[in-house]
mmCIF file of C-alpha atoms in Angstrom:
data_model
loop_
_atom_site.group_PDB
_atom_site.id
_atom_site.type_symbol
_atom_site.label_atom_id
_atom_site.label_comp_id
_atom_site.label_asym_id
_atom_site.label_seq_id
_atom_site.Cartn_x
_atom_site.Cartn_y
_atom_site.Cartn_z
ATOM 1 C CA MET A 1 4.250 55.163 27.658
ATOM 2 C CA PHE A 2 6.086 57.659 25.428
ATOM 3 C CA VAL A 3 9.868 58.041 25.482
ATOM 4 C CA TYR A 4 11.894 60.543 23.468
ATOM 5 C CA LEU A 5 15.639 59.912 23.091
ATOM 6 C CA GLN A 6 17.297 63.165 22.075
ATOM 7 C CA ASN A 7 20.685 64.434 20.897
ATOM 8 C CA GLY A 8 22.369 61.057 20.344
ATOM 9 C CA GLN A 9 23.565 59.144 17.289
ATOM 10 C CA TYR A 10 21.700 55.957 16.421
ATOM 11 C CA PHE A 11 22.981 52.899 14.528
ATOM 12 C CA ASP A 12 21.035 52.334 11.314
ATOM 13 C CA GLY A 13 22.690 48.970 10.592
ATOM 14 C CA THR A 14 25.787 50.322 8.869
ATOM 15 C CA GLN A 15 26.615 53.708 10.415
ATOM 16 C CA PHE A 16 25.730 56.145 13.195
ATOM 17 C CA LEU A 17 23.391 59.011 12.320
ATOM 18 C CA GLY A 18 22.391 62.062 14.346
ATOM 19 C CA GLN A 19 18.658 61.462 14.744
ATOM 20 C CA ASP A 20 16.254 61.364 17.682
ATOM 21 C CA ILE A 21 14.109 58.301 18.381
ATOM 22 C CA PHE A 22 10.493 58.419 19.589
ATOM 23 C CA VAL A 23 9.044 55.383 21.367
ATOM 24 C CA SER A 24 5.315 54.811 21.695
ATOM 25 C CA GLY A 25 4.224 51.878 23.838
ATOM 26 C CA THR A 26 6.506 48.943 23.069
ATOM 27 C CA SER A 27 7.610 50.039 19.588
ATOM 28 C CA ILE A 28 9.762 52.594 17.793
ATOM 29 C CA SER A 29 7.293 55.072 16.268
ATOM 30 C CA LYS A 30 9.524 57.696 14.697
ATOM 31 C CA ILE A 31 13.163 58.353 13.874
ATOM 32 C CA GLY A 32 13.748 62.071 13.559
ATOM 33 C CA THR A 33 12.799 65.275 15.383
ATOM 34 C CA LEU A 34 9.326 65.552 16.913
ATOM 35 C CA GLU A 35 7.159 68.609 16.315
ATOM 36 C CA VAL A 36 7.067 71.021 19.244
ATOM 37 C CA GLY A 37 3.307 70.578 19.516
ATOM 38 C CA THR A 38 3.697 66.831 19.995
ATOM 39 C CA LEU A 39 5.928 67.369 22.997
ATOM 40 C CA LYS A 40 3.298 69.618 24.588
ATOM 41 C CA ASP A 41 0.297 67.393 23.859
ATOM 42 C CA LEU A 42 1.718 64.078 25.100
ATOM 43 C CA ASP A 43 3.077 62.998 28.462
ATOM 44 C CA ILE A 44 6.576 62.168 27.214
ATOM 45 C CA GLU A 45 9.661 61.182 29.166
ATOM 46 C CA SER A 46 12.709 62.689 27.471
ATOM 47 C CA LEU A 47 16.132 61.081 27.822
ATOM 48 C CA ASP A 48 19.222 63.120 27.057
ATOM 49 C CA CYS A 49 21.610 61.103 24.893
ATOM 50 C CA SER A 50 24.222 63.814 24.278
ATOM 51 C CA GLY A 51 27.644 62.324 23.550
ATOM 52 C CA CYS A 52 26.114 58.858 23.235
ATOM 53 C CA TYR A 53 25.497 56.138 20.688
ATOM 54 C CA LEU A 54 22.137 54.386 20.452
ATOM 55 C CA ILE A 55 22.196 50.725 19.394
ATOM 56 C CA PRO A 56 19.653 47.889 19.332
ATOM 57 C CA GLY A 57 19.388 45.979 22.599
ATOM 58 C CA LEU A 58 21.767 43.018 22.500
ATOM 59 C CA ILE A 59 20.365 39.531 21.930
ATOM 60 C CA ASP A 60 21.813 36.607 23.884
ATOM 61 C CA PRO A 61 20.962 33.416 21.955
ATOM 62 C CA HIS A 62 22.371 30.925 24.456
ATOM 63 C CA LEU A 63 22.411 31.174 28.242
ATOM 64 C CA HIS A 64 21.382 29.090 31.233
ATOM 65 C CA LEU A 65 18.543 31.249 32.474
ATOM 66 C CA ALA A 66 17.626 28.883 35.311
ATOM 67 C CA GLY A 67 21.264 28.345 36.318
ATOM 68 C CA GLY A 68 24.100 26.118 35.157
ATOM 69 C CA SER A 69 24.262 22.365 35.647
ATOM 70 C CA GLY A 70 27.336 22.265 37.849
ATOM 71 C CA GLU A 71 30.066 19.950 36.593
ATOM 72 C CA ILE A 72 33.040 20.578 38.869
ATOM 73 C CA GLY A 73 32.260 18.561 41.957
ATOM 74 C CA GLY A 74 28.633 17.981 42.836
ATOM 75 C CA PHE A 75 25.380 19.785 43.449
ATOM 76 C CA HIS A 76 27.031 22.711 45.221
ATOM 77 C CA SER A 77 28.699 23.726 41.953
ATOM 78 C CA GLN A 78 25.390 24.452 40.240
ATOM 79 C CA SER A 79 25.150 28.158 39.466
ATOM 80 C CA MET A 80 22.239 30.375 40.465
ATOM 81 C CA SER A 81 19.522 31.612 38.135
ATOM 82 C CA ILE A 82 20.299 34.643 36.005
ATOM 83 C CA LEU A 83 19.197 37.983 37.511
ATOM 84 C CA LEU A 84 17.512 40.792 35.614
ATOM 85 C CA SER A 85 20.262 43.259 36.531
ATOM 86 C CA GLU A 86 22.894 40.941 35.000
ATOM 87 C CA ALA A 87 21.299 41.466 31.596
ATOM 88 C CA VAL A 88 20.285 45.122 31.849
ATOM 89 C CA ALA A 89 23.769 46.205 32.995
ATOM 90 C CA GLY A 90 25.076 45.235 29.560
ATOM 91 C CA GLY A 91 22.171 46.409 27.430
ATOM 92 C CA VAL A 92 20.943 42.840 26.822
ATOM 93 C CA THR A 93 17.186 42.940 26.190
ATOM 94 C CA THR A 94 16.445 39.556 24.569
ATOM 95 C CA LEU A 95 17.518 36.207 26.039
ATOM 96 C CA ILE A 96 17.147 32.614 24.847
ATOM 97 C CA GLY A 97 17.383 30.092 27.689
ATOM 98 C CA THR A 98 18.551 26.521 27.359
ATOM 99 C CA ILE A 99 19.170 23.460 29.500
ATOM 100 C CA GLY A 100 22.596 21.856 29.128
ATOM 101 C CA VAL A 101 23.913 18.514 30.274
ATOM 102 C CA ASP A 102 21.736 18.242 33.396
ATOM 103 C CA THR A 103 18.205 17.471 32.234
ATOM 104 C CA THR A 104 17.393 15.835 35.588
ATOM 105 C CA THR A 105 17.531 18.623 38.180
ATOM 106 C CA LYS A 106 17.220 21.392 35.566
ATOM 107 C CA SER A 107 13.757 21.029 34.063
ATOM 108 C CA MET A 108 11.612 22.535 31.344
ATOM 109 C CA PRO A 109 8.962 23.815 33.818
ATOM 110 C CA GLU A 110 11.711 25.692 35.693
ATOM 111 C CA LEU A 111 13.158 27.174 32.495
ATOM 112 C CA ILE A 112 9.773 28.222 31.136
ATOM 113 C CA ALA A 113 8.902 29.834 34.481
ATOM 114 C CA ARG A 114 12.109 31.889 34.339
ATOM 115 C CA CYS A 115 11.219 33.046 30.827
ATOM 116 C CA LYS A 116 7.769 34.102 32.016
ATOM 117 C CA ALA A 117 9.325 36.016 34.922
ATOM 118 C CA PHE A 118 11.704 37.939 32.672
ATOM 119 C CA ASN A 119 8.902 38.746 30.243
ATOM 120 C CA GLU A 120 6.815 40.102 33.113
ATOM 121 C CA LEU A 121 9.724 42.285 34.204
ATOM 122 C CA GLY A 122 10.183 43.955 30.817
ATOM 123 C CA LEU A 123 12.780 41.934 28.915
ATOM 124 C CA THR A 124 12.047 39.427 26.139
ATOM 125 C CA ALA A 125 12.834 35.807 27.004
ATOM 126 C CA TYR A 126 12.358 32.602 25.030
ATOM 127 C CA CYS A 127 13.770 29.107 25.409
ATOM 128 C CA TYR A 128 14.591 25.846 23.665
ATOM 129 C CA THR A 129 12.980 22.595 24.623
ATOM 130 C CA GLY A 130 15.218 19.687 25.586
ATOM 131 C CA GLY A 131 18.911 19.713 26.406
ATOM 132 C CA TYR A 132 21.869 17.508 25.494
ATOM 133 C CA ASP A 133 19.635 14.417 25.276
ATOM 134 C CA CYS A 134 18.316 13.050 21.992
ATOM 135 C CA PRO A 135 15.422 12.252 21.900
ATOM 136 C CA PRO A 136 14.906 15.502 23.851
ATOM 137 C CA LYS A 137 13.213 15.688 27.247
ATOM 138 C CA THR A 138 10.213 17.906 26.560
ATOM 139 C CA LEU A 139 7.371 19.356 28.636
ATOM 140 C CA THR A 140 4.593 17.831 26.535
ATOM 141 C CA ASP A 141 4.885 14.555 24.646
ATOM 142 C CA SER A 142 6.961 15.968 21.775
ATOM 143 C CA VAL A 143 9.155 18.773 20.474
ATOM 144 C CA ARG A 144 6.434 19.668 18.000
ATOM 145 C CA ASN A 145 3.767 20.062 20.676
ATOM 146 C CA ASP A 146 6.046 22.112 22.911
ATOM 147 C CA LEU A 147 6.441 24.616 20.079
ATOM 148 C CA ILE A 148 2.761 24.614 19.225
ATOM 149 C CA PHE A 149 1.378 24.993 22.753
ATOM 150 C CA ILE A 150 4.043 26.743 24.866
ATOM 151 C CA PRO A 151 4.504 30.427 23.919
ATOM 152 C CA GLU A 152 8.082 30.713 25.222
ATOM 153 C CA VAL A 153 9.469 27.704 23.301
ATOM 154 C CA ILE A 154 10.951 28.677 19.916
ATOM 155 C CA GLY A 155 13.051 25.626 19.029
ATOM 156 C CA VAL A 156 14.864 22.526 20.215
ATOM 157 C CA GLY A 157 18.250 22.417 21.914
ATOM 158 C CA GLU A 158 20.925 22.476 22.928
ATOM 159 C CA LEU A 159 21.237 19.056 21.263
ATOM 160 C CA ALA A 160 24.776 17.750 21.825
ATOM 161 C CA ILE A 161 27.107 16.208 19.268
ATOM 162 C CA ALA A 162 30.803 15.292 19.534
ATOM 163 C CA ASP A 163 30.760 15.597 23.328
ATOM 164 C CA ARG A 164 31.866 13.147 26.015
ATOM 165 C CA ARG A 165 28.876 14.132 28.180
ATOM 166 C CA ALA A 166 26.310 12.831 25.684
ATOM 167 C CA PRO A 167 26.182 9.848 23.335
ATOM 168 C CA GLU A 168 26.363 10.716 19.663
ATOM 169 C CA PRO A 169 22.681 10.972 18.701
ATOM 170 C CA ASP A 170 21.100 8.376 16.486
ATOM 171 C CA LEU A 171 20.624 10.044 13.105
ATOM 172 C CA GLN A 172 16.936 9.149 12.933
ATOM 173 C CA ASP A 173 16.297 10.609 16.413
ATOM 174 C CA LEU A 174 18.216 13.771 15.568
ATOM 175 C CA ALA A 175 16.349 14.187 12.288
ATOM 176 C CA LYS A 176 12.996 13.769 14.048
ATOM 177 C CA ALA A 177 13.849 16.358 16.706
ATOM 178 C CA CYS A 178 14.999 18.913 14.132
ATOM 179 C CA ILE A 179 12.107 18.297 11.727
ATOM 180 C CA ASP A 180 9.591 18.421 14.595
ATOM 181 C CA ALA A 181 11.045 21.800 15.591
ATOM 182 C CA TYR A 182 10.685 23.029 12.016
ATOM 183 C CA VAL A 183 7.104 21.755 11.652
ATOM 184 C CA GLY A 184 6.081 23.004 15.108
ATOM 185 C CA GLY A 185 7.504 26.391 14.226
ATOM 186 C CA MET A 186 5.716 26.422 10.882
ATOM 187 C CA LEU A 187 2.354 25.536 12.438
ATOM 188 C CA ALA A 188 2.686 27.990 15.347
ATOM 189 C CA ASN A 189 4.361 30.791 13.350
ATOM 190 C CA LYS A 190 7.550 30.478 15.397
ATOM 191 C CA PRO A 191 11.264 30.242 14.521
ATOM 192 C CA GLY A 192 11.516 26.427 14.858
ATOM 193 C CA VAL A 193 15.292 26.606 15.314
ATOM 194 C CA SER A 194 17.521 23.583 16.002
ATOM 195 C CA HIS A 195 20.216 24.757 18.413
ATOM 196 C CA ILE A 196 23.225 22.434 18.251
ATOM 197 C CA HIS A 197 25.951 22.127 20.909
ATOM 198 C CA VAL A 198 29.271 20.951 19.438
ATOM 199 C CA GLY A 199 31.810 19.469 21.843
ATOM 200 C CA ASP A 200 35.533 18.864 21.368
ATOM 201 C CA GLY A 201 35.195 15.278 20.122
ATOM 202 C CA VAL A 202 37.093 14.179 17.023
ATOM 203 C CA ARG A 203 33.904 13.850 14.925
ATOM 204 C CA ARG A 204 33.257 17.570 15.329
ATOM 205 C CA MET A 205 30.395 18.316 12.869
ATOM 206 C CA GLN A 206 30.346 15.038 10.985
ATOM 207 C CA THR A 207 26.938 14.118 12.438
ATOM 208 C CA LEU A 208 25.431 17.300 11.011
ATOM 209 C CA ARG A 209 26.947 16.597 7.605
ATOM 210 C CA ASP A 210 25.471 13.092 7.731
ATOM 211 C CA LEU A 211 22.098 14.536 8.723
ATOM 212 C CA MET A 212 22.066 16.967 5.805
ATOM 213 C CA GLU A 213 23.102 14.262 3.371
ATOM 214 C CA LYS A 214 20.447 11.720 4.406
ATOM 215 C CA HIS A 215 17.496 13.930 5.416
ATOM 216 C CA VAL A 216 15.744 16.933 3.923
ATOM 217 C CA VAL A 217 16.505 19.687 6.408
ATOM 218 C CA LEU A 218 16.981 23.417 5.939
ATOM 219 C CA PRO A 219 20.467 24.702 6.836
ATOM 220 C CA GLY A 220 19.014 28.106 7.792
ATOM 221 C CA ASN A 221 17.124 26.450 10.649
ATOM 222 C CA PHE A 222 20.340 25.332 12.364
ATOM 223 C CA HIS A 223 22.176 27.452 14.917
ATOM 224 C CA ILE A 224 25.480 25.781 15.865
ATOM 225 C CA THR A 225 27.199 26.969 19.037
ATOM 226 C CA HIS A 226 30.602 26.597 20.776
ATOM 227 C CA ILE A 227 32.533 26.798 17.485
ATOM 228 C CA GLY A 228 35.583 28.415 19.157
ATOM 229 C CA ARG A 229 37.052 25.248 20.663
ATOM 230 C CA SER A 230 39.782 24.711 18.060
ATOM 231 C CA GLU A 231 40.884 25.909 14.646
ATOM 232 C CA ALA A 232 39.802 22.572 13.158
ATOM 233 C CA LEU A 233 36.300 23.086 14.525
ATOM 234 C CA ILE A 234 36.018 26.694 13.417
ATOM 235 C CA LYS A 235 37.067 25.657 9.898
ATOM 236 C CA GLU A 236 34.156 23.239 9.840
ATOM 237 C CA ALA A 237 31.910 25.992 11.199
ATOM 238 C CA VAL A 238 32.901 28.208 8.274
ATOM 239 C CA GLU A 239 31.953 25.374 5.914
ATOM 240 C CA MET A 240 28.555 24.978 7.612
ATOM 241 C CA ALA A 241 28.010 28.747 7.497
ATOM 242 C CA ARG A 242 28.667 28.689 3.767
ATOM 243 C CA ARG A 243 25.933 26.076 3.469
ATOM 244 C CA GLY A 244 23.544 28.523 5.146
ATOM 245 C CA CYS A 245 23.697 27.468 8.808
ATOM 246 C CA TYR A 246 24.162 30.068 11.525
ATOM 247 C CA VAL A 247 27.191 29.599 13.767
ATOM 248 C CA ASP A 248 27.839 31.006 17.225
ATOM 249 C CA LEU A 249 30.886 31.998 19.280
ATOM 250 C CA ASP A 250 30.245 31.684 23.012
ATOM 251 C CA LEU A 251 32.085 33.734 25.643
ATOM 252 C CA TRP A 252 32.773 30.982 28.174
ATOM 253 C CA ASP A 253 36.536 31.540 27.990
ATOM 254 C CA ARG A 254 36.318 35.319 27.349
ATOM 255 C CA ASP A 255 38.239 34.882 24.088
ATOM 256 C CA PHE A 256 35.823 36.333 21.539
ATOM 257 C CA SER A 257 38.325 38.638 19.816
ATOM 258 C CA TYR A 258 40.817 35.810 19.211
ATOM 259 C CA TRP A 259 38.282 33.468 17.587
ATOM 260 C CA TYR A 260 36.602 36.309 15.725
ATOM 261 C CA GLN A 261 39.925 37.102 14.068
ATOM 262 C CA VAL A 262 40.364 33.418 13.166
ATOM 263 C CA TYR A 263 36.879 33.436 11.615
ATOM 264 C CA LEU A 264 37.784 36.564 9.639
ATOM 265 C CA ASP A 265 41.077 35.024 8.447
ATOM 266 C CA LEU A 266 39.148 31.985 7.198
ATOM 267 C CA LYS A 267 36.778 34.321 5.332
ATOM 268 C CA GLY A 268 33.762 33.006 7.182
ATOM 269 C CA PRO A 269 30.389 34.464 6.082
ATOM 270 C CA LEU A 270 29.939 37.464 8.346
ATOM 271 C CA ASP A 271 26.133 37.508 8.112
ATOM 272 C CA GLN A 272 25.971 33.962 9.552
ATOM 273 C CA LEU A 273 27.973 34.594 12.748
ATOM 274 C CA THR A 274 26.400 35.327 16.152
ATOM 275 C CA VAL A 275 27.772 35.683 19.695
ATOM 276 C CA SER A 276 26.319 34.287 22.940
ATOM 277 C CA SER A 277 27.277 34.618 26.600
ATOM 278 C CA ASP A 278 26.645 30.967 27.621
ATOM 279 C CA ALA A 279 25.894 32.695 30.913
ATOM 280 C CA SER A 280 25.921 30.681 34.112
ATOM 281 C CA LYS A 281 29.517 31.192 35.212
ATOM 282 C CA GLY A 282 29.300 34.844 34.170
ATOM 283 C CA PRO A 283 26.424 37.267 33.437
ATOM 284 C CA PRO A 284 24.666 37.977 30.112
ATOM 285 C CA ALA A 285 26.311 41.414 30.289
ATOM 286 C CA ASP A 286 29.525 39.641 29.227
ATOM 287 C CA LEU A 287 28.210 40.219 25.703
ATOM 288 C CA TRP A 288 28.667 43.950 26.181
ATOM 289 C CA TYR A 289 31.994 43.640 27.975
ATOM 290 C CA GLU A 290 33.467 41.504 25.162
ATOM 291 C CA LEU A 291 32.101 43.801 22.462
ATOM 292 C CA LYS A 292 33.603 46.768 24.313
ATOM 293 C CA ALA A 293 36.972 44.991 24.612
ATOM 294 C CA GLY A 294 36.851 44.084 20.935
ATOM 295 C CA VAL A 295 36.657 47.781 20.045
ATOM 296 C CA LEU A 296 38.714 49.515 22.749
ATOM 297 C CA THR A 297 41.402 46.858 23.292
ATOM 298 C CA HIS A 298 41.621 44.863 20.062
ATOM 299 C CA GLY A 299 40.838 47.596 17.536
ATOM 300 C CA PHE A 300 37.818 46.157 15.732
ATOM 301 C CA LYS A 301 35.315 48.667 14.354
ATOM 302 C CA LEU A 302 32.140 48.994 16.395
ATOM 303 C CA GLU A 303 30.067 49.181 13.206
ATOM 304 C CA ASP A 304 31.479 45.806 12.110
ATOM 305 C CA LEU A 305 30.970 44.002 15.416
ATOM 306 C CA LEU A 306 27.454 45.147 16.276
ATOM 307 C CA LYS A 307 25.579 42.906 13.853
ATOM 308 C CA HIS A 308 27.016 39.765 15.463
ATOM 309 C CA PHE A 309 25.356 40.812 18.744
ATOM 310 C CA THR A 310 22.101 42.161 17.285
ATOM 311 C CA SER A 311 20.776 41.846 13.719
ATOM 312 C CA ASN A 312 22.543 38.582 12.799
ATOM 313 C CA THR A 313 21.133 36.952 15.919
ATOM 314 C CA ALA A 314 17.646 38.264 15.193
ATOM 315 C CA GLN A 315 17.919 36.816 11.696
ATOM 316 C CA ALA A 316 19.228 33.455 12.937
ATOM 317 C CA LEU A 317 16.328 33.209 15.409
ATOM 318 C CA LYS A 318 13.774 34.681 12.973
ATOM 319 C CA LEU A 319 12.850 37.465 15.387
ATOM 320 C CA SER A 320 11.761 40.108 12.892
ATOM 321 C CA ARG A 321 11.041 42.827 15.478
ATOM 322 C CA LYS A 322 14.428 42.533 17.173
ATOM 323 C CA GLY A 323 17.998 43.583 16.441
ATOM 324 C CA ARG A 324 17.305 46.771 14.478
ATOM 325 C CA LEU A 325 16.433 50.393 15.223
ATOM 326 C CA VAL A 326 13.667 50.735 12.648
ATOM 327 C CA VAL A 327 10.154 52.159 12.864
ATOM 328 C CA GLY A 328 7.801 49.321 13.828
ATOM 329 C CA CYS A 329 10.457 47.228 15.576
ATOM 330 C CA ASP A 330 10.412 46.613 19.327
ATOM 331 C CA ALA A 331 11.792 49.541 21.313
ATOM 332 C CA ASP A 332 14.860 47.690 22.599
ATOM 333 C CA ILE A 333 17.566 50.345 22.825
ATOM 334 C CA ALA A 334 20.913 50.565 24.609
ATOM 335 C CA VAL A 335 22.500 54.003 25.031
ATOM 336 C CA PHE A 336 26.177 54.351 25.966
ATOM 337 C CA HIS A 337 28.875 57.009 26.067
ATOM 338 C CA LYS A 338 30.914 57.176 22.857
ATOM 339 C CA GLU A 339 34.278 57.481 24.553
ATOM 340 C CA THR A 340 34.021 55.310 27.660
ATOM 341 C CA PHE A 341 31.392 52.807 26.466
ATOM 342 C CA GLU A 342 29.685 53.154 29.841
ATOM 343 C CA MET A 343 25.990 52.225 29.651
ATOM 344 C CA LYS A 344 23.676 55.191 30.296
ATOM 345 C CA HIS A 345 20.092 54.193 29.388
ATOM 346 C CA VAL A 346 18.515 50.828 28.576
ATOM 347 C CA ILE A 347 15.013 50.517 27.160
ATOM 348 C CA SER A 348 13.296 47.181 26.625
ATOM 349 C CA ARG A 349 9.927 46.981 24.891
ATOM 350 C CA GLY A 350 9.470 50.654 25.699
ATOM 351 C CA GLN A 351 10.232 50.352 29.418
ATOM 352 C CA ILE A 352 13.172 52.288 30.835
ATOM 353 C CA LEU A 353 15.139 49.674 32.791
ATOM 354 C CA MET A 354 18.251 51.821 33.216
ATOM 355 C CA LYS A 355 18.255 55.598 33.442
ATOM 356 C CA ASP A 356 21.368 57.748 33.738
ATOM 357 C CA GLY A 357 23.429 54.700 34.639
ATOM 358 C CA LYS A 358 21.123 53.505 37.422
ATOM 359 C CA LEU A 359 18.805 50.500 37.357
ATOM 360 C CA ASN A 360 15.193 51.556 37.034
ATOM 361 C CA PHE A 361 12.859 48.575 37.369
ATOM 362 C CA ILE A 362 9.291 49.866 37.317
ATOM 363 C CA ASN A 363 7.741 46.428 37.952
ATOM 364 C CA ARG A 364 9.812 45.754 41.032
ATOM 365 C CA PRO A 365 7.711 44.521 43.974
ATOM 366 C CA PRO A 366 8.045 46.671 47.119
ATOM 367 C CA GLU A 367 9.448 43.942 49.356
ATOM 368 C CA SER A 368 11.687 40.918 49.087
ATOM 369 C CA ARG A 369 12.902 38.750 51.957
ATOM 370 C CA ARG A 370 15.971 37.619 50.042
ATOM 371 C CA GLU A 371 19.253 39.436 50.413
ATOM 372 C CA PHE A 372 19.255 39.638 46.635
ATOM 373 C CA ASP A 373 15.938 39.611 44.808
ATOM 374 C CA VAL A 374 15.381 38.550 41.194
ATOM 375 C CA TYR A 375 16.582 41.955 40.017
ATOM 376 C CA GLY A 376 19.995 41.520 41.597
ATOM 377 C CA ILE A 377 19.656 44.468 43.972
ATOM 378 C CA ARG A 378 20.888 44.080 47.541
ATOM 379 C CA LYS A 379 18.302 44.798 50.208
ATOM 380 C CA GLU A 380 19.279 47.077 53.085
ATOM 381 C CA LYS A 381 17.436 44.800 55.468
ATOM 382 C CA ASP A 382 14.739 42.170 55.398
ATOM 383 C CA PRO A 383 11.165 43.339 55.912
ATOM 384 C CA PRO A 384 9.521 42.245 59.207
ATOM 385 C CA ILE A 385 7.858 38.849 59.182
#
């Protein structure tokens, strides 16, 4: 499939430039104007991007792809699985699923199946093995083997520290889980990330400091999330970021701009900060809505915010083909109006999943008996049985 995005301004990592983008198959093939002869010789779909910015598809490094655990009063409070439309609506093209506190009814087979479904439908989806528990509950007999043998698994997590819903992990068990993730990643040519959930307990990140003091681990392999619980915690996050860890602000309380300003005031390393939706209560598209609010309501510069939602996350997760609009990278592109920030086109791995503001799922099966299918589109009526 060939797609030609014309007349827009694309983000080169620091600024917006007036260049066209040509997509061939799943990748970006050219940035610049195509020869007239090329347009005649190839079957190309052209997308008008006049008055629009083109940015890399957003990357959501932490969401509950198979639904949230439910912690407010029983099984009925579990949230439903994430729908494709809930990502595409906000230009989110890469998702990393995780299991949280409930590793009993939320399982690795279920999470991996959801990743496979999203990959079939055109997005890119990976997951962590385990959950709050340490030692982690894995699909095979170990973290290492999950990374080696299961394509969708790219690390371990979300391992919980300083949280009332999980015992503080034994240091030896935590070290083994993190080192197994690193070794499994090394052997399988995968990221091997250790994704760490930090609760609001008084120890905060002390367990991680102990781990780094007593074991040989690489700070760059750690991605620490939920750092916006308190100023004391975000100060420790800044310290860990200075050591080389990646730290993550989730959007559970829709307060990104507040905690981002705190991080800036503390002079936190900007290349080490990512943003995640923690989607289960809300959709992955919250990433886009918070970024939009950060610019239009709180006055941050779009060029400054974008890397926390794209290239920083790709770097933290070691996804070299994601997060940038560069020749050879995956054709994950979100196109939105400069003034209103309304999403116009969304391309994921070369597939047009939104066109002119309307969802455009080319892999959608013709019938679904559910009122809402996996895409999140309401059916007019059920097909006959």
